[in-house]
Coordinates of C-alpha atoms and ligand atoms in Angstrom, one line a residue:
M19 CA 0.1 0.2 -0.2
E20 CA 1.8 3.0 -1.4
Q21 CA 0.2 6.1 -0.1
D22 CA 0.0 9.1 2.5
Y23 CA -0.5 8.0 5.9
T24 CA -2.3 10.2 8.4
H25 CA -1.2 10.3 11.9
I26 CA -3.9 9.3 14.2
K27 CA -4.0 12.6 16.2
D28 CA -4.5 14.2 13.0
L29 CA -7.6 12.3 12.1
L30 CA -8.8 12.8 15.6
N31 CA -8.4 16.7 15.3
L32 CA -9.7 17.3 11.8
K33 CA -12.6 14.8 12.4
E34 CA -13.0 14.5 8.5
V35 CA -15.8 12.1 8.7
G36 CA -16.9 10.7 5.3
T37 CA -13.2 10.9 3.7
V38 CA -11.1 7.8 3.3
K39 CA -7.9 7.9 5.1
S40 CA -4.9 5.4 5.6
I41 CA -3.0 5.1 9.0
R42 CA -0.4 2.8 10.2
G43 CA 0.6 1.3 13.6
W44 CA 0.3 -1.6 15.9
I45 CA -2.8 -3.6 16.9
W46 CA -3.4 -2.5 20.7
R47 CA -6.6 -4.4 21.1
I48 CA -8.6 -6.9 18.8
R49 CA -11.8 -8.6 19.1
S50 CA -14.7 -10.0 16.8
S51 CA -18.3 -10.4 17.1
G52 CA -21.0 -11.3 14.5
G53 CA -18.7 -10.8 11.5
V54 CA -17.0 -7.9 12.3
V55 CA -13.5 -7.4 13.6
F56 CA -12.8 -4.3 16.2
A57 CA -9.3 -3.5 16.6
I58 CA -7.8 -0.2 18.1
I59 CA -4.7 0.7 16.4
R60 CA -2.1 2.8 17.9
D61 CA 0.5 4.9 16.6
S62 CA 3.0 7.5 18.5
T63 CA 0.1 9.9 18.5
G64 CA -3.0 8.2 19.8
I65 CA -5.2 5.3 19.1
I66 CA -8.3 4.9 16.8
Q67 CA -10.8 2.2 16.7
V68 CA -11.2 0.2 13.2
T69 CA -13.8 -1.9 12.2
V70 CA -13.2 -4.8 9.5
S71 CA -16.6 -6.2 8.4
K72 CA -16.8 -9.9 6.8
K73 CA -19.2 -8.3 4.0
N74 CA -16.9 -5.4 2.8
I75 CA -13.5 -7.8 2.3
D76 CA -12.9 -11.0 0.8
E77 CA -13.0 -14.0 3.1
K78 CA -9.2 -14.8 3.0
K79 CA -8.3 -11.3 4.2
Y80 CA -11.2 -11.5 6.7
N81 CA -9.8 -14.6 8.2
E82 CA -6.5 -13.0 8.3
I83 CA -7.5 -10.0 10.4
E84 CA -9.8 -12.3 12.7
K85 CA -6.6 -14.3 13.8
A86 CA -4.1 -11.2 14.2
L87 CA -2.7 -10.9 17.6
V88 CA -2.0 -7.6 19.6
E89 CA 1.2 -5.9 18.6
S90 CA 0.9 -6.9 15.0
S91 CA 2.0 -4.1 12.7
I92 CA -0.6 -3.0 10.3
E93 CA -1.6 -0.6 7.6
V94 CA -5.3 0.3 7.0
T95 CA -7.1 2.4 4.7
G96 CA -11.1 3.3 5.2
T97 CA -13.5 5.6 5.6
L98 CA -13.8 7.9 8.9
Y99 CA -17.1 7.6 10.6
E100 CA -18.4 9.1 13.9
D101 CA -19.1 6.4 16.5
K102 CA -19.8 7.3 20.1
R103 CA -19.1 3.9 21.3
A104 CA -15.6 4.1 20.1
P105 CA -12.5 5.5 22.1
N106 CA -12.4 9.3 21.1
G107 CA -15.7 9.0 19.0
L108 CA -14.4 8.2 15.8
E109 CA -13.8 4.9 13.7
I110 CA -12.5 3.8 10.7
H111 CA -14.6 1.2 8.5
V112 CA -11.9 -0.5 6.6
T113 CA -11.9 -1.2 2.9
N114 CA -8.4 -2.5 2.5
F115 CA -5.7 -3.4 5.0
N116 CA -2.1 -4.8 5.1
L117 CA -0.9 -6.9 7.8
V118 CA 2.6 -6.1 8.0
H119 CA 3.9 -8.1 10.5
K120 CA 2.0 -10.8 12.4
A121 CA 3.0 -10.9 16.0
E122 CA 3.4 -13.8 18.2
N123 CA 1.5 -14.3 21.2
F124 CA 2.5 -11.1 23.5
P125 CA 3.8 -12.1 26.8
I126 CA 3.0 -9.0 28.5
F127 CA -0.5 -8.3 30.2
K128 CA -1.9 -6.9 33.3
D129 CA -1.0 -7.5 36.9
Q130 CA 2.3 -9.2 36.2
N131 CA 5.0 -9.1 38.7
E132 CA 7.5 -6.2 38.6
A133 CA 10.7 -8.5 38.2
F134 CA 9.1 -10.1 35.1
L135 CA 8.3 -6.8 33.6
L136 CA 11.5 -5.4 34.1
D137 CA 13.1 -8.6 32.6
N138 CA 11.1 -7.9 29.4
R139 CA 11.5 -4.1 29.6
H140 CA 12.2 -4.0 25.9
L141 CA 8.6 -4.8 25.3
T142 CA 6.9 -3.3 28.3
I143 CA 8.2 0.1 27.1
R144 CA 5.4 0.1 24.6
S145 CA 3.0 0.5 27.6
T146 CA 0.6 3.6 27.5
D147 CA 1.8 5.0 30.9
L148 CA 5.4 4.5 29.9
T149 CA 5.0 6.1 26.6
N150 CA 2.8 9.1 28.1
I151 CA 5.9 9.6 30.6
F152 CA 8.5 9.4 27.9
K153 CA 6.5 12.1 25.9
I154 CA 6.4 14.2 29.1
K155 CA 10.0 13.8 29.6
S156 CA 10.7 14.6 26.1
T157 CA 8.8 17.9 26.5
I158 CA 10.4 18.6 29.7
L159 CA 13.7 18.7 27.7
K160 CA 12.4 20.7 25.1
G161 CA 11.1 23.3 27.5
A162 CA 14.7 23.3 29.2
K163 CA 16.5 23.9 25.9
K164 CA 14.0 26.5 25.4
Y165 CA 15.0 28.3 28.3
F166 CA 18.5 28.1 27.7
D167 CA 18.5 29.4 24.2
D168 CA 16.4 32.2 24.9
N169 CA 18.8 33.2 27.6
L170 CA 22.1 33.4 26.0
F171 CA 23.5 29.6 27.1
F172 CA 25.5 27.6 25.2
E173 CA 25.1 23.9 25.0
V174 CA 28.4 22.0 25.3
T175 CA 29.5 18.5 25.3
P176 CA 31.6 17.5 28.4
P177 CA 33.4 14.2 28.7
I178 CA 31.7 11.2 30.3
I179 CA 35.4 9.4 31.0
T180 CA 37.0 11.3 33.7
G181 CA 40.0 11.2 36.1
N182 CA 38.7 12.5 39.1
A183 CA 35.4 12.6 41.1
C184 CA 33.2 15.5 41.3
E185 CA 30.6 14.4 43.9
G186 CA 32.8 12.4 46.2
G187 CA 34.6 8.7 46.0
A188 CA 31.7 6.7 47.7
T189 CA 29.5 6.4 44.5
L190 CA 32.4 6.5 42.0
F191 CA 32.2 3.8 39.2
S192 CA 35.6 3.1 38.2
F193 CA 37.2 1.1 35.2
D194 CA 40.6 0.3 33.5
Y195 CA 41.5 2.7 31.1
F196 CA 44.5 1.5 29.3
G197 CA 46.4 0.5 32.6
N198 CA 45.2 3.4 34.5
K199 CA 42.2 4.0 36.8
A200 CA 39.2 6.2 35.2
Y201 CA 35.8 6.9 36.2
L202 CA 32.4 7.4 34.7
S203 CA 31.4 11.0 35.2
Q204 CA 28.9 11.7 38.1
S205 CA 28.3 15.5 36.7
A206 CA 29.8 17.6 34.1
Q207 CA 30.3 20.4 36.8
L208 CA 33.9 20.9 36.9
Y209 CA 34.1 20.8 33.2
L210 CA 31.4 23.4 32.7
E211 CA 33.1 25.8 35.1
S212 CA 36.1 25.7 32.8
L213 CA 34.0 26.7 30.0
I214 CA 32.6 29.9 31.6
Y215 CA 35.8 31.9 31.2
S216 CA 35.0 32.0 27.3
L217 CA 31.4 31.0 27.1
E218 CA 30.0 32.7 30.4
N219 CA 26.7 30.6 30.5
V220 CA 26.7 26.9 29.6
W221 CA 24.9 23.9 29.9
S222 CA 24.8 20.2 29.1
I223 CA 22.7 17.2 29.3
T224 CA 24.9 14.3 30.1
P225 CA 24.3 10.7 31.8
S226 CA 25.4 10.7 35.2
F227 CA 26.7 7.4 37.0
R228 CA 26.6 6.6 40.6
A229 CA 27.1 3.3 42.5
E230 CA 24.3 4.2 44.9
K231 CA 23.7 1.2 47.1
S232 CA 20.4 2.8 48.3
R233 CA 17.5 1.1 46.7
T234 CA 14.9 3.8 46.9
R235 CA 12.0 4.9 44.4
R236 CA 14.3 7.8 43.5
H237 CA 17.8 6.7 42.9
L238 CA 19.3 5.1 39.6
T239 CA 23.1 4.2 39.2
E240 CA 22.3 5.8 35.6
F241 CA 20.6 9.1 35.3
W242 CA 20.4 12.1 33.3
I243 CA 21.7 15.2 34.7
L244 CA 20.9 18.5 33.1
E245 CA 23.4 21.1 34.3
A246 CA 24.1 25.0 33.9
E247 CA 27.0 27.1 35.0
E248 CA 27.0 30.6 34.9
A249 CA 29.9 33.4 35.3
W250 CA 29.3 36.6 37.2
T251 CA 26.7 34.6 39.2
P252 CA 26.2 34.8 43.1
L253 CA 24.1 32.3 44.9
A254 CA 20.8 34.4 44.7
K255 CA 21.0 34.7 40.8
N256 CA 21.5 30.9 40.3
I257 CA 18.3 30.6 42.2
K258 CA 16.2 33.0 40.2
I259 CA 17.9 31.1 37.0
Q260 CA 16.6 27.7 38.4
E261 CA 13.2 29.4 39.3
D262 CA 12.7 30.6 35.6
L263 CA 13.9 27.4 34.3
M264 CA 11.6 25.3 36.3
T265 CA 8.6 27.6 35.0
T266 CA 9.6 27.4 31.5
I267 CA 9.6 23.6 31.7
C268 CA 6.1 23.6 33.4
E269 CA 4.8 25.9 31.1
T270 CA 6.0 23.8 28.3
V271 CA 4.7 20.6 29.6
I272 CA 1.2 22.1 30.5
K273 CA 1.2 23.5 26.8
E274 CA 2.0 20.4 25.0
R275 CA 1.4 17.3 27.3
A276 CA -2.1 18.1 29.0
N277 CA -3.5 14.9 27.3
E278 CA -0.6 12.8 28.7
L279 CA -0.5 14.4 32.1
E280 CA -4.6 13.7 32.1
Q281 CA -4.2 10.1 31.0
L282 CA -1.8 9.5 34.0
H283 CA -4.2 10.9 36.4
R284 CA -1.8 14.0 37.3
D285 CA -3.2 16.9 38.9
I286 CA -2.5 19.6 36.3
E287 CA -3.7 22.6 38.5
I288 CA -0.6 22.2 40.5
L289 CA 1.6 22.8 37.9
K290 CA -0.4 25.7 36.3
N291 CA 0.2 27.3 39.6
I292 CA 3.8 27.2 39.5
N293 CA 5.1 30.7 40.0
P294 CA 8.2 32.2 41.2
P295 CA 9.8 33.3 43.4
F296 CA 9.8 29.9 45.4
R297 CA 9.8 29.7 49.3
K298 CA 13.4 29.8 50.6
I299 CA 14.3 28.1 53.9
K300 CA 17.7 27.9 55.6
Y301 CA 18.8 24.2 56.2
E302 CA 18.7 25.5 59.9
K303 CA 15.2 26.1 59.5
A304 CA 14.5 23.0 57.8
I305 CA 16.0 21.0 60.9
Q306 CA 13.6 22.8 63.3
I307 CA 10.7 22.1 61.2
L308 CA 11.7 18.4 61.2
S309 CA 12.3 18.3 64.9
D310 CA 8.9 19.8 65.3
K311 CA 7.3 17.1 63.2
G312 CA 9.0 14.4 65.6
F313 CA 12.1 13.6 63.8
D314 CA 15.4 12.9 65.7
I315 CA 17.6 15.0 63.7
H316 CA 20.2 17.7 64.6
W317 CA 22.4 20.2 63.1
G318 CA 25.0 18.4 60.8
D319 CA 22.8 15.6 59.5
D320 CA 22.0 15.0 55.9
F321 CA 18.3 14.6 54.8
G322 CA 17.2 11.6 53.2
A323 CA 14.0 10.6 51.3
E324 CA 11.9 10.5 54.8
E325 CA 13.2 14.3 55.7
E326 CA 12.4 15.6 52.4
H327 CA 9.0 13.9 52.1
A328 CA 7.9 16.0 55.5
L329 CA 9.3 18.9 54.1
T330 CA 7.4 18.8 50.9
I331 CA 4.1 16.9 51.6
D332 CA 2.2 20.1 52.3
E333 CA 3.6 22.4 49.7
Q334 CA 2.1 23.2 46.4
E335 CA 5.3 24.5 44.7
P336 CA 9.1 23.8 44.7
I337 CA 10.9 25.1 47.7
F338 CA 14.8 26.0 48.2
V339 CA 16.7 24.8 51.2
T340 CA 19.8 26.7 51.5
H341 CA 22.9 26.9 53.4
Y342 CA 23.7 23.4 54.5
P343 CA 26.6 22.7 56.7
A344 CA 30.0 22.5 54.6
E345 CA 30.9 19.0 55.9
I346 CA 27.7 17.2 54.3
K347 CA 28.0 19.0 50.8
A348 CA 30.7 18.7 48.1
F349 CA 34.4 20.4 48.4
Y350 CA 33.6 22.9 45.4
M351 CA 30.7 25.0 47.4
K352 CA 31.5 28.3 48.7
L353 CA 31.8 28.7 52.3
S354 CA 29.4 31.4 53.8
D355 CA 30.6 34.3 56.2
D356 CA 29.8 32.1 59.0
G357 CA 32.4 29.6 58.2
K358 CA 30.1 26.9 59.0
T359 CA 27.5 26.6 56.0
V360 CA 28.0 26.8 52.3
E361 CA 26.4 29.3 49.7
N362 CA 24.1 26.1 48.3
A363 CA 20.7 25.8 47.7
D364 CA 18.8 22.4 46.8
L365 CA 15.5 22.6 45.1
L366 CA 12.7 20.2 46.6
A367 CA 9.8 19.1 44.5
P368 CA 6.4 19.7 46.2
E369 CA 3.9 16.9 47.3
G370 CA 6.5 14.8 48.9
F371 CA 9.0 14.4 46.1
G372 CA 12.0 16.1 47.6
E373 CA 15.3 17.0 46.0
I374 CA 15.3 17.6 42.1
I375 CA 18.0 20.2 41.8
G376 CA 21.4 20.7 43.7
G377 CA 23.4 23.8 43.1
S378 CA 25.5 26.3 44.4
E379 CA 27.9 29.3 44.4
R380 CA 31.5 27.6 43.7
S381 CA 34.3 28.3 46.2
N382 CA 37.5 30.3 45.1
D383 CA 39.6 29.1 47.8
I384 CA 42.0 26.8 46.7
E385 CA 43.4 25.9 50.1
Y386 CA 39.9 25.4 51.3
M387 CA 39.3 23.0 48.5
K388 CA 42.2 21.0 49.0
K389 CA 41.6 20.5 52.5
R390 CA 38.2 19.3 51.8
L391 CA 39.6 16.8 49.2
I392 CA 42.2 15.5 51.7
N393 CA 39.7 15.1 54.2
E394 CA 38.1 12.8 51.8
N395 CA 41.1 11.0 51.1
A396 CA 40.9 12.3 47.4
D397 CA 44.0 12.3 45.2
V398 CA 44.5 16.4 45.4
S399 CA 46.9 16.0 42.4
K400 CA 44.2 14.9 40.1
Y401 CA 42.5 18.4 40.8
D402 CA 45.3 20.6 39.8
W403 CA 43.8 21.4 36.5
Y404 CA 40.5 22.5 38.4
F405 CA 42.2 24.8 40.5
D406 CA 43.9 26.3 37.6
L407 CA 40.5 27.6 36.7
R408 CA 41.0 29.8 39.7
R409 CA 44.4 30.9 38.8
F410 CA 43.5 32.4 35.4
G411 CA 40.5 35.1 35.8
N412 CA 38.4 33.7 38.2
V413 CA 34.9 35.4 38.9
T414 CA 32.1 34.9 41.3
H415 CA 30.3 31.8 39.6
S416 CA 27.7 29.4 40.2
G417 CA 26.0 26.5 38.8
F418 CA 23.2 23.6 39.5
G419 CA 22.5 20.1 38.3
V420 CA 18.8 19.1 37.6
G421 CA 18.0 15.2 37.7
V422 CA 16.2 14.7 34.6
E423 CA 14.5 11.7 35.8
R424 CA 13.6 13.2 39.4
V425 CA 11.6 16.1 37.6
T426 CA 9.9 13.6 35.2
R427 CA 8.6 11.6 38.3
W428 CA 7.3 15.0 39.9
I429 CA 5.7 16.2 37.0
A430 CA 4.3 13.1 35.7
K431 CA 3.5 12.2 39.4
A432 CA 5.3 8.8 38.6
E433 CA 5.4 6.0 41.5
H434 CA 8.9 5.1 41.1
I435 CA 11.8 6.8 39.4
R436 CA 12.5 3.7 37.1
D437 CA 9.3 4.7 35.4
T438 CA 10.8 7.8 34.0
I439 CA 13.6 6.0 32.0
P440 CA 13.4 3.4 29.2
Y441 CA 16.0 0.8 30.8
P442 CA 16.5 1.7 34.8
R443 CA 19.8 0.8 36.1
T444 CA 20.0 0.0 40.0
T445 CA 22.2 -2.2 42.0
N446 CA 20.7 -5.2 40.9
R447 CA 19.9 -4.7 37.2
Y448 CA 21.7 -3.5 34.1
T449 CA 19.9 -5.8 31.4
P450 CA 18.1 -5.7 29.1
Ligands
4AD710 O1 22.9 17.1 44.1 P1 23.6 16.4 43.1 O2 24.8 15.3 43.5 O3 24.7 17.5 42.2 C1 25.7 17.6 41.5 O4 26.1 16.6 40.9 C2 26.3 18.8 41.0 N1 27.7 18.7 40.7 C3 25.5 19.6 39.8 C4 26.1 20.8 39.6 O5 26.0 21.8 40.6 N2 26.4 21.2 38.5 O6 23.0 15.9 41.6 C5 22.1 16.9 41.0 C6 20.7 16.3 40.8 C7 20.1 16.0 42.2 O7 19.5 17.1 42.7 C8 18.8 14.8 41.8 O8 18.2 15.5 41.2 C9 19.7 14.1 40.7 O9 20.8 14.9 40.1 N3 20.3 12.9 41.3 C10 19.9 11.7 41.0 N4 18.9 11.1 40.3 C11 18.7 9.9 40.2 N5 19.4 8.9 40.9 C12 20.4 9.2 41.6 N6 21.2 8.3 42.1 C13 20.7 10.5 41.6 N7 21.5 11.2 42.4 C14 21.3 12.5 42.1
MG711 MG1 22.1 16.8 45.8

């Protein structure tokens, strides 16, 4: 069948009842009754019901479609009719079709256990929920890119193979690099910092690898990190940039993915009400809020999923928690005037989701950073190149890293972070 194919979304939008159209896609549901086969076809844009009537088509062909199984690929041509009983209120009365590939018995169906579904991820990624989430994720990235393009940020391409850690040794994946030890990148930050001296504002999206042993609903060992680094920028301006970025992302998603959000039963109002500035509280205050809520927590303790849940469950908008104790944050963060806290901010998503962005103003004190690295048993000599950045034209600068799957999980209100990435990597899984 050599002709123009229409995407299903366009059929639904145009509602050109009475016209003959061709579509192609995959059989999502199929049944027959009284000499009529009812199939629902899906393509990347939507679903539509098609009916094949025994009396309109030759017998051999009718038998072929009657026996077709779900996930078979198919091209169909027919006339568009209105039908209130059909999903979306439209159906195609088929005059001709081509069963492109007859699928075998599809092994995936409702209520199977999680391990089986993950073993068959290459097939389960076709599911409606995952498809909707991946579309939303794609639009989140589009919104982010739009923000950066409109605000004089240059996209850059940092390395993934690295010789030193950015976020500490505990979660480093190392491997043999022609006889030397190398690491998979945890963050592009140090490289982004090196690029601000010429490009001023830069951003990148790279995979981030972290040997996180904790098995939670929000940790992956491989995830995507969207990072920005800005010259001439203290903490307050860095925070403002994050607010504007998140707002652009939410606006883009609302505009383009309302259907997908609705299908996922995501309350869209909460996203519509995202409106900077966001609330800001200091770490110190967060500790007090948590103590008041009954947590046994003290100055110097880090927050885990439970603490961040408690801090954000009653919030409608993201909140910043700023000025954490230096010793629980990375070596590169600028020490505040109090000598105890750092000029940092974590952005926590509301509704209990917790951290989605980590960012800070960067230290310009080489000796302080060296001391911090020595305390962490890091090989300071590996950071010489990074300290050079402070030796040649250093300026006040800041940056941040957005966990793309964390943001997607919040915006789509996904149960688990693994639902936001096609092939989730965790401590006990790296295949398929
Ligand atoms: O807070 P993190 O560790 O910050 C950095 O890596 C900085 N170097 C970024 C920068 O300033 N350029 O990580 C950034 C974000 C977190 O806020 C979180 O959203 C996400 O990355 N993240 C993870 N997402 C999924 N699985 C994990 N194991 C994650 N660890 C961090
Ligand atoms: Mg963090």
